Amino acid sequence: MASSSSLMGAVGSGVALGVPFLFAYGFGAVAILPFTLFLVSGQIRRSGVNTLPEFFKQRYGKAVQIVAVAIVVIGMTFYMVPQLTASGLIGSHVLGIDYTTAVIVLGIGFTVYAALGGMWAITYTDLIQGSVMLVGMLILAGIILVQHDGFSSLIQDALAVTPAFGDITQPWMSYFGLFLAFLWFGIVSPSAVMRNFASRDAKTARRSAMWACLLYLLIFVFGLIVAAGGASLGIADTLDNQDMIFVSVIENYMSPFLAGIMLAGLLAAIMSSADAMLLAISAGVARDIYKEYINKEASEKTITKIGFTVMIIASIIGIIIAINPPQLIAIMVGWVGGFLLSSFGFPLVLGIWWNRANKAGALAGILGGALTFLILVITKPFALVSEPIIASPVSLVLVIVVSLLTQSPSAETQKLVNRYHTNLPESDEEKTAG
């Protein structure tokens, strides 16, 4: 669920904006999994569908599915930007080529990798690449602590060189908005939800979430140590892009051999995350729109070709934006999380837990939340990444009020909601979902 570009962005923003910003980022990311576990994980797995828009169709109908696909395509295309930005920064530094060339070459590589591997392959390579990153972060954090004679001395060294490292540099709404965006990310991110569907059954999905929570906690503890190590170097202001502080820390504290392995692992993990997003976009257009509404008799070969074409288009758009990225990686990821939360968060959760939620309410909630978020991002009346604090409650109110003012869902739909909460054998779950 959490990409390695997010980790790179967390370290960069922690040094650039202060460690409280990293805490808001990290606390939200660690809380993703228990939050997802208790709120939607088992229920959404029992629905028996393969994508988030498919769930919206099952629960609310075709109109909501189509709108959801549009939101997925917009959100996941923009989410490609921080992945491409991170890979471009690393690729240009390691390979000695200019940033733009690195973004283009790696963007093409992401697309080919996604087309050849598919979600199952990406899910398994995520496990391997995530393990490499965890071990790499452990080694890097250990080296930093040894060189600074412990955690307390490390923090003192960081504050001595970069006094603003411990400061609250942003309004409270920025921290809370970022926390909310990441807290909900595992619920509303289509790529994260697709990984949930890749689980063998609901029990496996919940168990995976619990173990991943522990791993996330460890990774962000290591991230704090790495950020402190970066602050102690005192070079953040000299970098063209402050997200590069992560790479600088690796090169300053690790031997060339270990640094090479660490950077390769980081780049591979970023690739895997980006590919999951491309697959979410591809599935949304090729399966949820083309096969569902344009050509129901389309062959698997045709679906694959359309999906690959969609991947190419999304990659091109992502590359164009990433050549001149609009913000720090952490800010861009926060925007994506906030947009998806504002659009999908309450229509999805209320669809699982409230029988009375209906199609009209879901449409109002998705569109109202998405438009409110985009207006706030464009007009900037509030603090940076604080938009979901306003936009997601707007979505919640719209779902509830419009649902209550319009016709109740059918009895069949209400029974379907009850089945989301029924512990059936997996074969029975598939039958009832079908």
XYZ file of C-alpha atoms in Angstrom:
434
model
C 0.000 0.000 0.000
C 2.670 2.486 0.972
C 5.112 3.163 -1.839
C 8.832 3.595 -1.411
C 8.485 7.010 -3.018
C 6.294 7.834 -0.010
C 9.151 6.788 2.272
C 11.593 8.899 0.279
C 9.104 11.764 0.421
C 8.601 11.358 4.165
C 12.339 11.700 4.798
C 12.624 14.667 2.434
C 9.649 16.488 3.925
C 10.820 15.668 7.446
C 14.087 17.508 6.805
C 12.541 20.311 4.714
C 9.398 20.944 6.818
C 10.400 19.563 10.229
C 10.012 16.239 11.986
C 6.387 16.968 13.115
C 5.435 16.778 9.430
C 7.103 13.371 9.196
C 5.204 12.267 12.332
C 1.840 13.233 10.808
C 2.805 11.323 7.667
C 4.112 8.278 9.540
C 1.300 8.019 12.128
C -1.286 8.093 9.359
C 0.541 5.464 7.291
C 1.020 3.110 10.245
C -2.631 3.504 11.261
C -3.805 2.605 7.733
C -3.768 -1.109 8.370
C -5.608 -1.524 11.684
C -8.091 1.077 10.441
C -8.607 -0.875 7.215
C -8.652 -4.173 9.093
C -11.603 -3.270 11.290
C -13.512 -1.054 8.875
C -13.530 -2.697 5.447
C -10.929 -5.423 4.879
C -12.961 -8.579 5.460
C -16.223 -7.075 4.217
C -14.867 -5.811 0.921
C -13.058 -9.109 0.316
C -16.382 -10.967 0.765
C -17.996 -8.893 -1.960
C -16.260 -11.140 -4.511
C -15.441 -8.371 -6.995
C -12.046 -7.462 -8.434
C -11.857 -3.657 -8.469
C -13.176 -0.737 -6.467
C -15.477 0.501 -9.284
C -16.851 -3.049 -9.531
C -17.760 -2.868 -5.850
C -19.561 0.421 -6.413
C -21.518 -1.194 -9.256
C -22.485 -4.161 -7.074
C -23.593 -1.937 -4.201
C -25.008 1.128 -5.972
C -25.366 0.452 -9.691
C -23.800 1.238 -13.053
C -23.880 5.042 -12.827
C -21.785 5.054 -9.672
C -19.345 2.589 -11.251
C -18.748 4.882 -14.234
C -18.144 7.911 -12.023
C -15.846 5.835 -9.822
C -13.768 4.780 -12.843
C -13.282 8.445 -13.779
C -12.106 9.222 -10.212
C -9.739 6.211 -10.257
C -8.193 7.258 -13.568
C -7.650 10.840 -12.387
C -6.343 9.858 -8.952
C -4.046 7.041 -10.037
C -2.661 9.003 -12.992
C -1.638 11.828 -10.681
C -0.309 9.276 -8.172
C 2.113 8.192 -10.887
C 3.762 11.619 -10.626
C 5.490 11.177 -7.224
C 6.564 7.665 -8.267
C 8.097 8.990 -11.474
C 9.607 11.962 -9.636
C 11.313 9.694 -7.100
C 12.538 7.260 -9.754
C 13.765 10.136 -11.927
C 15.750 11.642 -9.063
C 17.364 8.300 -8.215
C 17.883 7.251 -11.826
C 19.489 10.534 -12.879
C 21.798 10.483 -9.860
C 22.861 6.848 -10.163
C 23.050 6.595 -13.948
C 24.501 10.054 -14.541
C 21.800 11.085 -17.013
C 19.602 14.165 -16.839
C 16.411 14.040 -14.784
C 14.010 14.338 -17.731
C 15.622 11.412 -19.582
C 15.516 9.297 -16.417
C 11.795 9.996 -15.929
C 10.986 9.071 -19.541
C 13.085 5.880 -19.604
C 11.847 4.615 -16.243
C 8.253 5.556 -17.059
C 8.430 3.351 -20.155
C 9.965 0.590 -18.045
C 7.122 0.817 -15.524
C 4.553 0.395 -18.287
C 6.217 -2.661 -19.820
C 6.710 -4.245 -16.385
C 3.029 -3.758 -15.488
C 1.832 -5.154 -18.802
C 3.980 -8.276 -18.515
C 3.552 -8.973 -14.799
C -0.049 -8.293 -13.835
C -1.382 -7.826 -10.282
C -0.393 -11.258 -8.968
C 3.221 -10.804 -10.042
C 3.333 -7.295 -8.597
C 1.840 -8.487 -5.314
C 4.557 -11.126 -4.920
C 7.409 -8.860 -6.043
C 6.117 -6.283 -3.553
C 6.818 -8.809 -0.827
C 10.404 -9.339 -1.981
C 11.120 -5.675 -2.652
C 9.481 -4.638 0.594
C 11.697 -7.088 2.467
C 14.798 -5.691 0.743
C 13.746 -2.162 1.726
C 13.033 -3.160 5.324
C 16.433 -4.837 5.717
C 18.125 -1.931 3.933
C 16.448 0.628 6.202
C 17.433 -1.418 9.256
C 21.078 -1.467 8.174
C 21.083 2.238 7.262
C 19.430 3.234 10.557
C 21.909 1.071 12.471
C 24.901 2.683 10.731
C 23.548 6.185 11.467
C 22.961 5.393 15.140
C 26.454 3.908 15.532
C 28.127 6.908 13.889
C 26.214 9.329 16.122
C 26.618 7.292 19.331
C 22.924 6.566 19.804
C 19.493 8.078 19.171
C 19.698 10.897 21.710
C 23.040 12.078 20.366
C 21.709 11.819 16.798
C 18.774 14.119 17.553
C 21.079 16.606 19.277
C 23.407 16.595 16.273
C 20.458 17.100 13.892
C 19.084 20.043 15.897
C 22.526 21.592 16.230
C 22.999 21.647 12.445
C 19.336 22.163 11.448
C 17.511 23.917 14.345
C 14.212 23.961 12.427
C 14.205 20.140 12.276
C 12.123 19.948 15.461
C 9.929 22.961 14.744
C 6.241 23.085 13.857
C 6.551 24.852 10.526
C 3.002 24.412 9.175
C -0.513 25.283 10.423
C -2.286 22.537 12.394
C -4.647 21.894 9.461
C -1.711 20.725 7.322
C -0.694 18.080 9.843
C -4.235 16.884 10.463
C -5.098 16.870 6.751
C -2.001 14.841 5.934
C -2.767 12.406 8.758
C -6.336 11.906 7.482
C -5.181 11.423 3.890
C -2.843 8.601 4.896
C -5.142 7.105 7.522
C -7.744 6.442 4.832
C -5.332 5.588 2.039
C -5.567 1.816 2.431
C -9.354 2.044 2.185
C -9.773 4.400 -0.760
C -6.703 3.712 -2.908
C -7.732 1.456 -5.830
C -4.234 -0.073 -6.040
C -4.336 -0.943 -2.321
C -7.836 -2.389 -2.627
C -6.761 -4.538 -5.592
C -4.052 -6.035 -3.385
C -6.768 -6.849 -0.866
C -8.682 -8.701 -3.584
C -5.513 -10.667 -4.378
C -5.712 -12.270 -0.922
C -6.898 -15.884 -0.831
C -9.806 -15.072 1.494
C -11.063 -12.509 4.025
C -9.100 -14.080 6.883
C -5.878 -13.893 4.891
C -6.587 -10.245 4.029
C -6.986 -9.366 7.719
C -3.890 -11.329 8.777
C -1.804 -9.656 6.065
C -2.971 -6.248 7.261
C -1.881 -6.975 10.836
C 1.619 -8.076 9.822
C 2.004 -5.186 7.407
C 1.117 -2.765 10.229
C 4.125 -3.942 12.214
C 6.387 -3.631 9.175
C 5.127 -0.099 8.464
C 5.836 0.888 12.053
C 9.396 -0.367 11.787
C 9.949 1.350 8.446
C 8.795 4.738 9.735
C 10.891 4.426 12.894
C 13.836 3.833 10.587
C 12.612 6.762 8.473
C 12.803 9.066 11.499
C 16.404 7.998 12.106
C 17.261 8.533 8.424
C 15.632 11.982 8.447
C 17.608 12.920 11.558
C 20.759 11.701 9.825
C 19.876 13.884 6.852
C 19.270 16.928 9.040
C 22.670 16.396 10.696
C 24.365 16.648 7.291
C 23.149 20.230 6.855
C 22.954 19.977 3.062
C 19.199 20.186 2.442
C 19.345 23.833 1.314
C 22.081 23.037 -1.199
C 20.005 20.425 -3.064
C 18.022 21.271 -6.186
C 15.262 18.960 -4.905
C 14.976 18.366 -1.156
C 13.526 14.899 -1.703
C 17.115 13.969 -2.718
C 18.127 14.128 0.953
C 17.263 10.423 1.255
C 19.760 9.544 -1.483
C 22.367 11.830 0.097
C 21.977 10.061 3.439
C 22.470 6.661 1.797
C 25.639 7.812 0.044
C 27.079 9.601 3.113
C 26.556 6.777 5.598
C 26.814 3.588 3.528
C 29.676 2.037 1.614
C 29.369 2.278 -2.199
C 28.433 -1.413 -2.396
C 25.648 -1.199 0.202
C 24.479 2.141 -1.190
C 24.133 0.590 -4.649
C 22.035 -2.293 -3.326
C 19.873 0.106 -1.293
C 19.220 2.451 -4.214
C 18.454 -0.475 -6.529
C 16.003 -1.889 -3.991
C 14.363 1.509 -3.555
C 13.979 1.938 -7.311
C 12.560 -1.587 -7.707
C 10.018 -0.995 -4.937
C 8.964 2.314 -6.522
C 8.503 0.482 -9.828
C 6.258 -2.111 -8.217
C 4.080 0.587 -6.621
C 3.799 2.513 -9.873
C 2.787 -0.630 -11.740
C -0.031 -1.331 -9.293
C -1.383 2.140 -10.090
C -1.127 1.543 -13.833
C -3.040 -1.719 -13.428
C -5.759 0.051 -11.436
C -6.148 2.568 -14.270
C -6.058 -0.160 -16.907
C -8.649 -2.333 -15.166
C -10.933 0.651 -14.623
C -11.104 1.572 -18.298
C -10.680 -1.812 -20.025
C -12.867 -3.962 -17.769
C -15.184 -1.639 -15.874
C -16.054 0.542 -18.869
C -15.185 -1.115 -22.200
C -16.140 -4.724 -21.442
C -19.006 -3.762 -19.143
C -20.756 -1.196 -21.335
C -19.210 -0.969 -24.811
C -18.463 -4.557 -25.885
C -19.625 -7.269 -23.515
C -18.343 -9.952 -25.904
C -14.812 -8.555 -26.001
C -12.118 -11.229 -25.878
C -9.422 -11.296 -23.233
C -6.903 -10.405 -25.940
C -8.863 -7.269 -26.822
C -9.187 -6.295 -23.162
C -5.437 -6.717 -22.726
C -4.690 -4.505 -25.752
C -7.014 -1.771 -24.521
C -5.541 -2.001 -21.035
C -2.022 -1.640 -22.410
C -3.051 1.381 -24.481
C -4.577 3.004 -21.404
C -1.358 2.326 -19.455
C 0.670 4.078 -22.155
C -1.596 7.144 -22.111
C -1.534 7.343 -18.301
C 2.259 6.964 -18.300
C 2.668 9.773 -20.840
C 0.496 12.121 -18.772
C 2.367 11.185 -15.596
C 5.742 11.697 -17.289
C 4.750 15.141 -18.600
C 3.723 16.304 -15.115
C 6.709 14.643 -13.406
C 9.204 16.466 -15.639
C 8.296 19.582 -13.634
C 6.690 18.219 -10.429
C 4.356 20.651 -8.616
C 5.504 19.938 -5.032
C 7.530 17.776 -2.682
C 6.767 14.062 -3.059
C 5.054 13.948 0.347
C 2.714 16.791 -0.610
C 1.779 15.146 -3.918
C 1.037 11.821 -2.239
C -1.013 13.674 0.382
C -3.044 15.325 -2.363
C -3.826 11.968 -3.975
C -4.864 10.473 -0.628
C -7.004 13.513 0.173
C -8.695 13.427 -3.236
C -9.542 9.736 -2.977
C -10.724 10.121 0.632
C -12.937 13.060 -0.304
C -14.397 11.115 -3.245
C -14.633 7.484 -2.106
C -14.188 7.383 1.672
C -17.720 7.733 2.987
C -19.626 6.349 -0.041
C -17.535 3.175 0.352
C -17.707 2.827 4.133
C -21.394 3.731 4.381
C -22.068 1.350 1.495
C -20.602 -1.449 3.608
C -22.066 -0.511 6.983
C -25.356 1.324 6.237
C -28.180 -0.447 4.390
C -29.946 2.851 3.691
C -27.140 4.348 1.563
C -28.338 4.435 -2.047
C -27.234 5.316 -5.568
C -28.283 8.963 -5.418
C -26.479 9.448 -2.109
C -23.312 7.759 -3.387
C -23.252 9.874 -6.551
C -23.762 13.046 -4.543
C -21.054 12.064 -2.075
C -18.467 11.105 -4.704
C -19.007 14.101 -6.976
C -19.540 16.612 -4.171
C -16.452 15.495 -2.268
C -14.243 15.385 -5.385
C -15.339 18.814 -6.639
C -14.969 20.392 -3.195
C -11.451 18.988 -2.908
C -10.401 20.216 -6.352
C -11.834 23.685 -5.723
C -9.926 23.930 -2.438
C -6.659 22.798 -4.065
C -7.045 25.355 -6.862
C -8.187 28.315 -4.733
C -5.937 27.513 -1.717
C -8.073 29.156 0.993
C -6.615 26.897 3.684
C -3.262 25.425 4.698
C -1.368 22.999 2.447
C -2.855 19.433 2.275
C -5.697 20.413 4.627
C -8.366 19.985 1.921
C -9.771 16.604 3.106
C -10.666 18.162 6.484
C -13.339 20.147 4.612
C -14.096 18.013 1.550
C -14.613 14.605 3.204
C -17.285 15.860 5.677
C -19.041 17.468 2.700
C -19.099 14.025 1.064
C -20.382 12.402 4.278
C -23.238 14.877 4.677
C -24.236 14.526 1.018
C -24.348 10.712 1.169
C -26.525 10.716 4.289
C -28.871 13.582 3.397
C -29.436 12.602 -0.248
C -29.913 8.932 0.671
C -32.548 9.838 3.274
C -34.344 12.161 0.867
C -34.544 9.577 -1.930
C -35.860 6.061 -2.318
C -34.425 3.266 -0.167
C -32.277 0.603 -1.859
C -34.041 -2.587 -2.896
C -34.492 -5.407 -0.391
C -32.012 -7.457 -2.419
C -29.353 -4.751 -2.074
C -29.938 -4.487 1.663
C -29.526 -8.257 2.007
C -26.278 -7.954 0.046
C -24.974 -5.493 2.639
C -25.807 -7.975 5.398
C -23.824 -10.660 3.575
C -20.729 -8.462 3.643
C -20.699 -9.062 7.395
C -21.439 -12.790 7.344
C -18.619 -15.251 8.014
C -19.249 -17.784 5.276
C -16.864 -20.368 3.816
C -15.030 -18.849 0.870
C -16.924 -20.913 -1.720
C -20.232 -19.728 -0.267
C -18.992 -16.143 -0.256
C -18.285 -16.369 -3.962
C -21.738 -17.819 -4.649
C -23.559 -15.132 -2.695
C -21.437 -12.375 -4.246
C -22.158 -13.770 -7.686
